[in-house]
Amino acid sequence: MKTCLVVDDSKVIRKVARHILETLDYRVSEAVDGRDALDQCLASAPDVILLDWNMPVMSGMDFLRALRESSIPSRPKVVFCTTENGMAYIRAAIEAGADEYVMKPFDRETLESKLQIVGA
């Protein structure tokens, strides 16, 4: 079973994402910010990370840079999930190492499509 770490400071978004991912047969874990997510990834890297942009403690971009600089043996696929929709944001996310980008609010079909695109 594939694993997905949902990183978002919104409990509602985490709950919605968890429900969708579990219907797609993912084992889901959650993190409330980038620092929490990085700690979890260093302990056991998931197959996929659904990552929010704006969070306290450590933003999604800071987390992504730290993840890419870490020494974890397998690199998870990262799908940014955010309300930021400008081309500059999308470009910055991809350049920082994100594999795909999805806008909030998202639905099952959109998320499933993005996961297929990244090979998850």
PDB file of C-alpha atoms in Angstrom, residues 17-75:
ATOM      1  CA  ALA A  17      -7.391  14.933   1.866  1.00  0.00           C
ATOM      2  CA  ARG A  18      -7.190  11.896   4.163  1.00  0.00           C
ATOM      3  CA  HIS A  19     -10.693  10.792   3.137  1.00  0.00           C
ATOM      4  CA  ILE A  20      -9.909  11.119  -0.574  1.00  0.00           C
ATOM      5  CA  LEU A  21      -6.523   9.399  -0.298  1.00  0.00           C
ATOM      6  CA  GLU A  22      -7.901   6.510   1.734  1.00  0.00           C
ATOM      7  CA  THR A  23     -10.527   5.879  -0.982  1.00  0.00           C
ATOM      8  CA  LEU A  24      -7.556   5.679  -3.391  1.00  0.00           C
ATOM      9  CA  ASP A  25      -5.945   3.009  -1.159  1.00  0.00           C
ATOM     10  CA  TYR A  26      -3.242   5.160   0.424  1.00  0.00           C
ATOM     11  CA  ARG A  27      -2.062   4.809   3.999  1.00  0.00           C
ATOM     12  CA  VAL A  28      -2.205   8.405   5.231  1.00  0.00           C
ATOM     13  CA  SER A  29      -0.279  10.260   7.895  1.00  0.00           C
ATOM     14  CA  GLU A  30      -0.570  13.940   8.751  1.00  0.00           C
ATOM     15  CA  ALA A  31       1.722  16.818   9.688  1.00  0.00           C
ATOM     16  CA  VAL A  32       0.640  20.261  10.922  1.00  0.00           C
ATOM     17  CA  ASP A  33       3.623  22.194   9.519  1.00  0.00           C
ATOM     18  CA  GLY A  34       6.855  21.794   7.579  1.00  0.00           C
ATOM     19  CA  ARG A  35       8.991  21.046  10.646  1.00  0.00           C
ATOM     20  CA  ASP A  36       6.640  18.236  11.724  1.00  0.00           C
ATOM     21  CA  ALA A  37       6.653  16.911   8.146  1.00  0.00           C
ATOM     22  CA  LEU A  38      10.445  16.989   7.871  1.00  0.00           C
ATOM     23  CA  ASP A  39      10.807  15.081  11.143  1.00  0.00           C
ATOM     24  CA  GLN A  40       8.363  12.438   9.897  1.00  0.00           C
ATOM     25  CA  CYS A  41      10.116  12.140   6.515  1.00  0.00           C
ATOM     26  CA  LEU A  42      13.511  11.704   8.146  1.00  0.00           C
ATOM     27  CA  ALA A  43      12.068   8.920  10.307  1.00  0.00           C
ATOM     28  CA  SER A  44      10.251   7.187   7.435  1.00  0.00           C
ATOM     29  CA  ALA A  45       9.791   8.725   3.994  1.00  0.00           C
ATOM     30  CA  PRO A  46       6.326   8.398   2.415  1.00  0.00           C
ATOM     31  CA  ASP A  47       5.760   7.687  -1.272  1.00  0.00           C
ATOM     32  CA  VAL A  48       3.938  10.988  -1.799  1.00  0.00           C
ATOM     33  CA  ILE A  49       3.620  14.290   0.051  1.00  0.00           C
ATOM     34  CA  LEU A  50       0.617  16.580  -0.343  1.00  0.00           C
ATOM     35  CA  LEU A  51       2.087  19.908   0.726  1.00  0.00           C
ATOM     36  CA  ASP A  52       0.494  23.223   1.725  1.00  0.00           C
ATOM     37  CA  TRP A  53       2.363  26.438   0.905  1.00  0.00           C
ATOM     38  CA  ASN A  54       1.493  28.786   3.778  1.00  0.00           C
ATOM     39  CA  MET A  55       2.050  27.299   7.245  1.00  0.00           C
ATOM     40  CA  PRO A  56       3.472  28.485  10.556  1.00  0.00           C
ATOM     41  CA  VAL A  57       6.823  27.229  11.916  1.00  0.00           C
ATOM     42  CA  MET A  58       8.115  26.096   8.482  1.00  0.00           C
ATOM     43  CA  SER A  59       6.455  26.961   5.169  1.00  0.00           C
ATOM     44  CA  GLY A  60       5.921  24.473   2.372  1.00  0.00           C
ATOM     45  CA  MET A  61       8.748  26.010   0.326  1.00  0.00           C
ATOM     46  CA  ASP A  62      11.177  25.870   3.265  1.00  0.00           C
ATOM     47  CA  PHE A  63      10.168  22.274   3.914  1.00  0.00           C
ATOM     48  CA  LEU A  64      10.640  21.335   0.257  1.00  0.00           C
ATOM     49  CA  ARG A  65      14.134  22.845   0.155  1.00  0.00           C
ATOM     50  CA  ALA A  66      15.087  21.089   3.412  1.00  0.00           C
ATOM     51  CA  LEU A  67      13.701  17.781   2.125  1.00  0.00           C
ATOM     52  CA  ARG A  68      15.670  18.022  -1.115  1.00  0.00           C
ATOM     53  CA  GLU A  69      18.871  18.798   0.857  1.00  0.00           C
ATOM     54  CA  SER A  70      18.316  15.937   3.321  1.00  0.00           C
ATOM     55  CA  SER A  71      19.937  12.542   3.112  1.00  0.00           C
ATOM     56  CA  ILE A  72      16.758  10.452   3.008  1.00  0.00           C
ATOM     57  CA  PRO A  73      17.346   7.439   0.757  1.00  0.00           C
ATOM     58  CA  SER A  74      14.164   7.688  -1.334  1.00  0.00           C
ATOM     59  CA  ARG A  75      12.737  10.977  -2.564  1.00  0.00           C
TER      60      ARG A  75
END
